[in-house]
Coordinates of C-alpha atoms and ligand atoms in Angstrom, one line a residue:
M1 CA -33.2 9.5 -6.5
S2 CA -30.3 8.7 -8.8
E3 CA -28.4 6.0 -9.1
F4 CA -25.6 5.0 -6.9
I5 CA -21.8 6.5 -7.5
P6 CA -19.8 3.8 -5.0
L7 CA -16.4 4.8 -3.9
S8 CA -14.4 1.3 -5.0
V9 CA -15.8 -1.3 -6.9
P10 CA -13.7 -4.2 -8.2
N11 CA -14.1 -4.8 -12.2
F12 CA -14.1 -8.4 -13.5
C13 CA -14.7 -7.7 -17.2
G14 CA -11.9 -9.8 -18.6
N15 CA -11.8 -14.1 -18.2
E16 CA -12.2 -14.5 -14.9
R17 CA -14.8 -16.2 -14.9
K18 CA -13.1 -18.3 -17.6
Y19 CA -9.6 -19.2 -15.6
V20 CA -12.0 -19.7 -11.8
D21 CA -14.5 -22.2 -14.3
E22 CA -11.1 -24.2 -15.2
A23 CA -9.6 -24.3 -12.1
L24 CA -12.7 -25.9 -11.0
D25 CA -13.0 -28.2 -13.7
G26 CA -10.1 -29.7 -12.5
A27 CA -10.2 -29.7 -8.2
W28 CA -6.7 -27.4 -8.1
V29 CA -8.9 -25.1 -5.6
S30 CA -6.0 -24.7 -2.6
T31 CA -2.6 -24.0 -2.7
S32 CA -0.9 -26.5 -5.1
G33 CA -1.8 -26.5 -8.6
A34 CA -0.3 -24.6 -11.2
K35 CA -1.9 -21.2 -11.1
V36 CA -0.1 -19.5 -8.4
G37 CA 3.0 -20.2 -10.8
E38 CA 2.2 -18.8 -13.1
M39 CA 0.7 -15.9 -11.4
E40 CA 4.1 -15.1 -9.5
E41 CA 5.7 -15.1 -13.2
C42 CA 3.4 -13.5 -14.4
I43 CA 4.2 -10.7 -11.1
A44 CA 7.9 -10.7 -11.3
K45 CA 7.7 -10.7 -15.3
Y46 CA 5.2 -6.9 -15.2
V47 CA 7.3 -5.2 -12.3
G48 CA 11.2 -6.8 -13.6
M49 CA 11.8 -8.7 -11.1
P50 CA 13.8 -12.1 -10.0
E51 CA 11.0 -13.6 -8.9
A52 CA 7.8 -13.0 -6.8
V53 CA 5.4 -14.9 -4.3
C54 CA 2.4 -14.9 -3.7
C55 CA 0.6 -15.3 -0.8
A56 CA -3.2 -14.8 1.0
S57 CA -2.7 -11.0 1.5
G58 CA -0.7 -7.7 1.8
S59 CA -1.4 -8.8 5.4
A60 CA 0.1 -11.9 5.7
G61 CA 2.7 -10.8 2.9
L62 CA 3.7 -7.6 5.0
H63 CA 3.8 -10.4 8.2
L64 CA 6.2 -12.6 6.3
A65 CA 8.6 -9.3 5.0
A66 CA 9.1 -8.5 8.5
M67 CA 10.4 -11.7 9.1
V68 CA 12.7 -12.2 6.4
A69 CA 13.9 -8.9 7.1
G70 CA 15.2 -10.4 10.5
V71 CA 13.1 -8.0 12.4
K72 CA 13.4 -8.9 15.8
P73 CA 11.1 -8.2 19.4
G74 CA 11.9 -5.8 20.8
D75 CA 14.2 -3.9 17.9
E76 CA 12.1 -1.3 16.3
V77 CA 10.4 0.0 13.1
I78 CA 9.7 3.5 11.5
V79 CA 6.5 3.2 9.9
P80 CA 3.8 6.2 8.7
A81 CA 1.5 7.5 11.0
L82 CA -1.4 8.1 8.3
T83 CA -1.4 4.6 6.6
F84 CA -4.0 1.5 6.4
I85 CA -3.2 -0.4 10.0
A86 CA -2.0 -3.3 8.0
S87 CA 1.0 -1.6 6.8
V88 CA 1.9 -1.0 11.4
N89 CA 0.4 -4.2 12.5
P90 CA 1.8 -6.8 11.0
T91 CA 5.8 -5.2 10.4
T92 CA 5.8 -4.5 14.2
R93 CA 3.2 -5.7 17.2
Y94 CA 3.2 -9.1 15.3
V95 CA 6.9 -9.8 15.2
G96 CA 7.2 -8.1 19.0
A97 CA 8.7 -4.4 17.8
E98 CA 7.6 -1.5 18.6
P99 CA 6.9 1.5 16.3
V100 CA 7.9 5.0 16.3
F101 CA 6.0 6.9 14.0
F102 CA 5.8 9.6 11.5
G103 CA 3.9 12.0 9.4
C104 CA 3.7 12.7 6.3
D105 CA 5.3 15.2 3.6
E106 CA 2.1 17.3 0.9
T107 CA 2.0 14.0 -1.7
A108 CA 0.9 12.2 2.1
T109 CA 4.1 9.7 1.9
M110 CA 6.7 9.9 4.8
D111 CA 8.3 12.4 5.7
P112 CA 12.1 11.7 4.6
D113 CA 13.3 15.3 6.0
A114 CA 12.0 14.5 9.2
V115 CA 13.0 11.2 8.8
E116 CA 16.3 11.7 8.7
D117 CA 17.3 14.5 11.3
F118 CA 15.6 11.5 13.7
C119 CA 18.4 9.1 12.6
A120 CA 21.4 11.3 12.9
N121 CA 19.7 13.4 16.4
Q122 CA 17.8 11.7 18.0
C123 CA 19.3 7.9 17.0
E124 CA 23.1 6.8 18.0
L125 CA 24.6 4.4 14.8
K126 CA 27.2 1.8 16.3
A127 CA 28.9 -0.9 13.9
D128 CA 26.3 -3.2 14.1
G129 CA 22.9 -0.7 13.7
L130 CA 21.1 2.6 14.6
Y131 CA 20.1 3.9 18.2
N132 CA 17.3 5.5 19.8
K133 CA 19.2 7.7 22.1
R134 CA 15.3 8.1 24.1
T135 CA 14.7 4.8 24.6
G136 CA 18.1 2.8 23.8
A137 CA 16.9 -0.1 21.0
K138 CA 17.2 -0.7 18.4
V139 CA 16.0 0.5 14.8
S140 CA 16.3 -2.0 12.4
A141 CA 13.6 -1.2 9.5
L142 CA 11.9 1.1 7.7
V143 CA 8.6 0.8 6.3
L144 CA 7.5 2.9 3.2
V145 CA 4.0 3.4 2.1
H146 CA 3.2 4.1 -1.2
V147 CA -0.1 5.8 0.3
F148 CA -2.5 6.1 -2.7
G149 CA -0.8 5.1 -5.6
N150 CA 1.2 7.3 -4.8
M151 CA 5.6 6.9 -5.1
A152 CA 6.8 7.5 -1.6
D153 CA 10.3 9.7 -1.9
M154 CA 12.6 6.6 -3.4
P155 CA 16.1 8.2 -3.8
R156 CA 15.6 9.8 -0.2
F157 CA 15.0 7.0 2.0
L158 CA 17.5 4.7 -0.8
R159 CA 20.0 6.9 0.9
I160 CA 18.4 7.1 4.4
A161 CA 18.5 3.2 4.2
K162 CA 21.8 3.1 3.4
D163 CA 23.1 5.3 5.7
Y164 CA 21.8 4.7 8.6
K165 CA 21.5 0.8 8.0
L166 CA 18.1 0.3 8.1
T167 CA 16.0 -2.3 5.8
L168 CA 13.8 -1.1 4.0
I169 CA 10.2 -2.4 3.6
E170 CA 8.3 -0.9 0.9
D171 CA 4.6 -1.4 1.7
A172 CA 3.2 -1.1 -2.1
A173 CA -0.7 -2.5 -1.7
E174 CA -2.2 0.6 -3.0
A175 CA 1.1 1.2 -5.8
L176 CA 0.8 -1.8 -8.1
G177 CA 1.4 0.0 -11.9
T178 CA 3.6 3.2 -10.0
K179 CA 6.9 3.6 -11.7
Y180 CA 9.5 6.4 -12.0
T181 CA 10.1 7.7 -15.8
E182 CA 12.6 10.4 -14.4
G183 CA 15.9 10.2 -13.6
E184 CA 18.1 7.8 -11.7
L185 CA 15.8 5.5 -11.0
A186 CA 13.7 5.8 -14.1
G187 CA 11.4 2.4 -14.7
K188 CA 11.5 0.9 -10.8
F189 CA 8.0 0.0 -10.0
A190 CA 7.1 1.0 -6.6
G191 CA 7.6 -2.2 -4.3
T192 CA 11.3 -3.2 -6.1
M193 CA 13.8 -0.9 -4.9
G194 CA 13.9 -1.5 -0.7
D195 CA 15.2 -4.5 0.5
V196 CA 11.4 -6.3 0.6
G197 CA 7.9 -5.5 -1.1
V198 CA 4.6 -5.7 -0.4
Y199 CA 1.4 -5.6 -2.8
S200 CA -2.4 -6.1 -2.2
F201 CA -4.7 -7.6 -4.6
N202 CA -8.0 -7.1 -1.7
G203 CA -11.5 -6.2 -3.1
N204 CA -10.7 -2.6 -3.1
K205 CA -6.8 -2.2 -4.3
I206 CA -6.5 -1.6 -8.4
I207 CA -6.4 -5.2 -9.3
T208 CA -8.3 -8.1 -7.4
T209 CA -8.4 -11.8 -5.9
G210 CA -11.0 -10.8 -2.8
S211 CA -7.6 -11.6 -1.0
G212 CA -4.5 -11.8 -1.8
G213 CA -0.4 -10.4 -1.5
V214 CA 2.8 -10.7 -3.3
V215 CA 6.0 -11.0 -1.8
V216 CA 9.2 -9.6 -3.8
S217 CA 12.7 -9.2 -2.9
N218 CA 15.5 -7.7 -4.1
H219 CA 17.7 -10.8 -1.9
P220 CA 16.8 -14.1 -3.1
E221 CA 16.8 -15.7 -0.6
W222 CA 14.7 -13.2 1.9
A223 CA 12.1 -14.5 -0.7
A224 CA 12.7 -18.3 -0.9
R225 CA 12.5 -17.7 2.9
A226 CA 9.3 -15.6 2.6
K227 CA 8.3 -19.0 -0.2
H228 CA 8.9 -21.6 2.6
L229 CA 7.1 -19.6 5.9
S230 CA 4.3 -19.7 4.2
T231 CA 3.9 -22.8 3.1
Q232 CA 4.1 -24.2 6.9
A233 CA 8.2 -24.5 6.7
K234 CA 7.7 -28.0 5.7
T235 CA 11.1 -29.7 4.9
D236 CA 9.8 -33.3 3.7
L237 CA 6.5 -33.3 0.9
L238 CA 5.8 -37.0 2.2
Q239 CA 6.7 -37.0 5.9
F240 CA 5.8 -33.8 6.8
K241 CA 8.8 -32.6 8.6
H242 CA 8.5 -28.8 9.5
D243 CA 12.5 -27.3 10.6
E244 CA 10.4 -23.6 12.0
V245 CA 7.3 -22.5 12.9
G246 CA 5.8 -21.9 9.7
Y247 CA 1.8 -20.3 8.8
N248 CA -0.5 -20.6 6.4
Y249 CA 0.5 -17.8 4.6
R250 CA -0.4 -19.3 0.1
M251 CA -2.2 -18.5 -2.4
T252 CA -5.1 -20.1 -3.7
N253 CA -4.8 -21.8 -6.9
I254 CA -8.7 -20.3 -7.9
D255 CA -7.2 -16.3 -6.3
A256 CA -4.6 -17.3 -8.3
C257 CA -6.6 -17.2 -11.6
L258 CA -8.5 -14.6 -10.9
G259 CA -5.3 -12.6 -10.5
L260 CA -4.5 -13.6 -14.1
A261 CA -7.0 -12.5 -15.1
Q262 CA -7.0 -9.3 -13.1
M263 CA -3.1 -9.0 -14.3
E264 CA -4.5 -8.0 -18.3
L265 CA -6.7 -5.5 -17.0
L266 CA -4.0 -4.1 -15.0
E267 CA -2.8 -1.5 -17.5
G268 CA -6.4 -0.4 -18.8
F269 CA -7.4 -0.1 -15.6
I270 CA -4.1 2.2 -14.9
A271 CA -5.2 4.5 -18.1
H272 CA -8.9 4.7 -17.5
K273 CA -7.8 6.1 -13.8
T274 CA -5.6 8.5 -15.3
V275 CA -8.3 10.1 -17.3
R276 CA -10.1 10.3 -14.8
Y277 CA -8.0 12.0 -12.1
E278 CA -7.6 14.8 -14.9
Q279 CA -11.4 15.0 -15.6
Y280 CA -11.5 15.8 -11.3
K281 CA -8.1 18.4 -11.8
A282 CA -9.5 20.0 -14.2
A283 CA -12.7 20.8 -12.8
L284 CA -11.8 20.5 -9.3
D285 CA -7.6 21.9 -8.6
G286 CA -8.0 25.3 -7.5
V287 CA -11.3 25.9 -8.0
K288 CA -13.7 27.4 -4.6
G289 CA -10.5 26.4 -2.5
F290 CA -11.1 22.5 -3.3
S291 CA -7.1 21.2 -4.3
M292 CA -7.2 17.5 -5.6
L293 CA -3.6 15.7 -4.0
P294 CA -1.0 15.8 -6.7
F295 CA 0.6 12.4 -7.5
R296 CA 4.8 12.5 -7.8
E297 CA 6.5 14.1 -10.9
G298 CA 8.2 12.1 -12.3
T299 CA 5.9 9.2 -12.0
R300 CA 4.2 7.6 -13.9
S301 CA 1.2 6.6 -11.2
N302 CA -1.2 4.0 -10.8
H303 CA -3.8 6.4 -10.0
W304 CA -5.8 4.4 -7.2
F305 CA -7.4 6.4 -4.7
Y306 CA -8.6 9.8 -5.8
S307 CA -8.2 13.0 -2.3
L308 CA -10.1 16.4 -2.5
L309 CA -8.9 18.1 0.2
L310 CA -11.5 19.9 1.0
P311 CA -11.8 24.5 1.9
D312 CA -11.3 25.3 5.5
R313 CA -15.1 26.7 5.1
L314 CA -16.4 22.7 4.7
E315 CA -16.4 20.2 7.4
R316 CA -15.2 17.2 6.4
D317 CA -18.6 14.1 8.2
D318 CA -20.8 16.6 7.4
V319 CA -19.3 17.3 3.1
I320 CA -19.2 13.1 3.2
A321 CA -22.5 12.7 4.3
R322 CA -24.4 15.4 2.4
L323 CA -22.5 14.0 -0.8
Q324 CA -24.1 10.5 0.7
A325 CA -27.5 12.1 0.5
Q326 CA -27.5 12.5 -3.1
G327 CA -25.8 8.8 -3.8
I328 CA -22.7 9.8 -3.8
Q329 CA -20.6 7.3 -1.9
T330 CA -17.2 8.9 -0.5
R331 CA -14.5 8.4 2.9
P332 CA -12.1 10.4 4.9
V333 CA -8.6 9.3 4.8
W334 CA -7.6 6.7 7.6
A335 CA -8.3 8.2 11.3
L336 CA -4.1 8.4 12.5
I337 CA -2.4 4.4 13.6
P338 CA -1.2 6.7 16.9
E339 CA -4.8 7.4 17.9
Q340 CA -5.7 3.0 17.7
C341 CA -4.9 0.1 19.7
D342 CA -2.1 0.8 22.0
Y343 CA -0.1 3.0 19.7
S344 CA -0.7 5.8 22.0
R345 CA 2.2 5.0 23.9
N346 CA 4.7 4.4 21.1
E347 CA 6.7 8.1 19.6
T348 CA 5.9 10.0 17.1
H349 CA 7.5 13.2 14.9
A350 CA 6.5 15.5 12.4
M351 CA 2.3 15.0 12.7
D352 CA 1.3 18.4 11.2
I353 CA 0.0 17.7 7.5
A354 CA -1.0 13.9 8.8
R355 CA -3.5 15.7 11.7
E356 CA -4.6 18.4 8.8
Y357 CA -4.7 15.8 5.6
R358 CA -6.5 13.4 8.6
R359 CA -9.1 16.6 8.8
R360 CA -9.7 17.8 5.9
I361 CA -9.0 15.0 3.2
V362 CA -12.1 13.1 1.0
N363 CA -11.9 10.9 -1.2
I364 CA -14.0 10.4 -4.0
P365 CA -15.6 7.5 -6.1
C366 CA -12.5 6.1 -8.8
S367 CA -13.4 3.2 -9.6
T368 CA -12.2 1.5 -12.8
S369 CA -16.0 1.2 -14.5
L370 CA -16.9 5.5 -13.2
T371 CA -18.3 7.1 -16.5
E372 CA -16.9 10.6 -17.6
A373 CA -21.3 11.1 -17.4
Q374 CA -20.6 9.5 -13.4
C375 CA -17.1 12.3 -12.5
S376 CA -19.3 15.0 -14.0
R377 CA -22.3 14.7 -11.5
V378 CA -19.5 14.3 -8.3
I379 CA -18.1 16.8 -10.0
K380 CA -21.5 18.9 -9.7
A381 CA -22.4 18.2 -6.2
V382 CA -19.0 19.3 -5.0
L383 CA -18.8 22.1 -6.7
A384 CA -22.3 23.2 -4.7
L385 CA -21.1 22.4 -1.5
Ligands
LIG1 C1 -5.1 -2.9 2.2 C2 -4.0 -2.6 2.4 C3 -2.9 -3.5 3.4 C4 -3.0 -4.8 3.4 O1 -3.6 -5.7 2.9 P1 -4.4 -6.8 2.7 O2 -4.8 -7.5 1.3 O3 -6.0 -6.1 3.1 O4 -4.1 -7.7 3.7 C5 -1.8 -3.0 3.8 N1 -1.3 -1.3 3.9 C6 -2.0 -0.8 3.6 C7 -0.9 0.1 2.5 C8 -2.6 -1.4 2.0 O5 -4.2 -0.1 1.6

């Protein structure tokens, strides 16, 4: 049996052990400790924001984002149907709001035409915001997801958010390092263009702290409130006084040590992932009916996950099983969110491409440690399907 090639595994080839040891030696293991602040400075500097607020997970970050964005119980929030469920739960049900689902365009990110059509024709714009004509509910926010590290269409969505008074929340959990290189937004990173953005450092993301996340915002007072809510909304450190219902959502010092070491590796990881993506693309794109999902032009994507679009003659789960039998781990994209929990009672729009991608995409090995030879073995196995 040949060597197993996993879909995606973390890579601790830098200073992780050294920094964590230092934290243990100083007994700074919890949410106090200097490294959390250093990690915040490091991330803020990297993505070009004045500050960043580290938290316990991307999901916690998205919950904080929805709260500081002022999403209220009974509001509706525009969200993608093709994403991980943590884009939707914290930004809708955790805060008592309801999702309105939208499908994607060819890039697998939310379809701007469909969203614009909904806002213009199925909603009414009033002085205090946008209202869904069918339900009467206020549509207060728009959650964009930079799926697999691919930039959503930010120039379009920034305009839509402005025209229709929507707060723009960017779920950049998978897209740390993705940025525009051309056009009006050149130099801007995914996560930094809307009102509030969130990154994740879960074990499968491009860098990891085990579990962790970070919130950035273009409104300094929102970032401050996110930090306040993430630290039990404590106003008096000695007397333990609190001015609202807060959460234990702060990142720990140990996780921050991992994060600082991983940040030193991030640009190298992106370079590696880009080379392997190009290797797959050269061998598979347009060959025997396969194609590789492209990353948006005019951007430098972090190339976090690679999506292979299968030809119609192949059945997704059969492909996954046949590759698994050869020691190659792959997986389908997420089951669509409107098919999960009780989200089937919510509105959906423009689902065709999302349904097709759900049926035809297989994510193929993309670890930062994937070698050229392993990549070649995957290519050979795919071409033999
Ligand atoms: C991973 C992920 C999240 C959640 O992040 P966690 O750190 O796992 O809580 C949210 N949205 C997307 C798109 C993700 O991929």
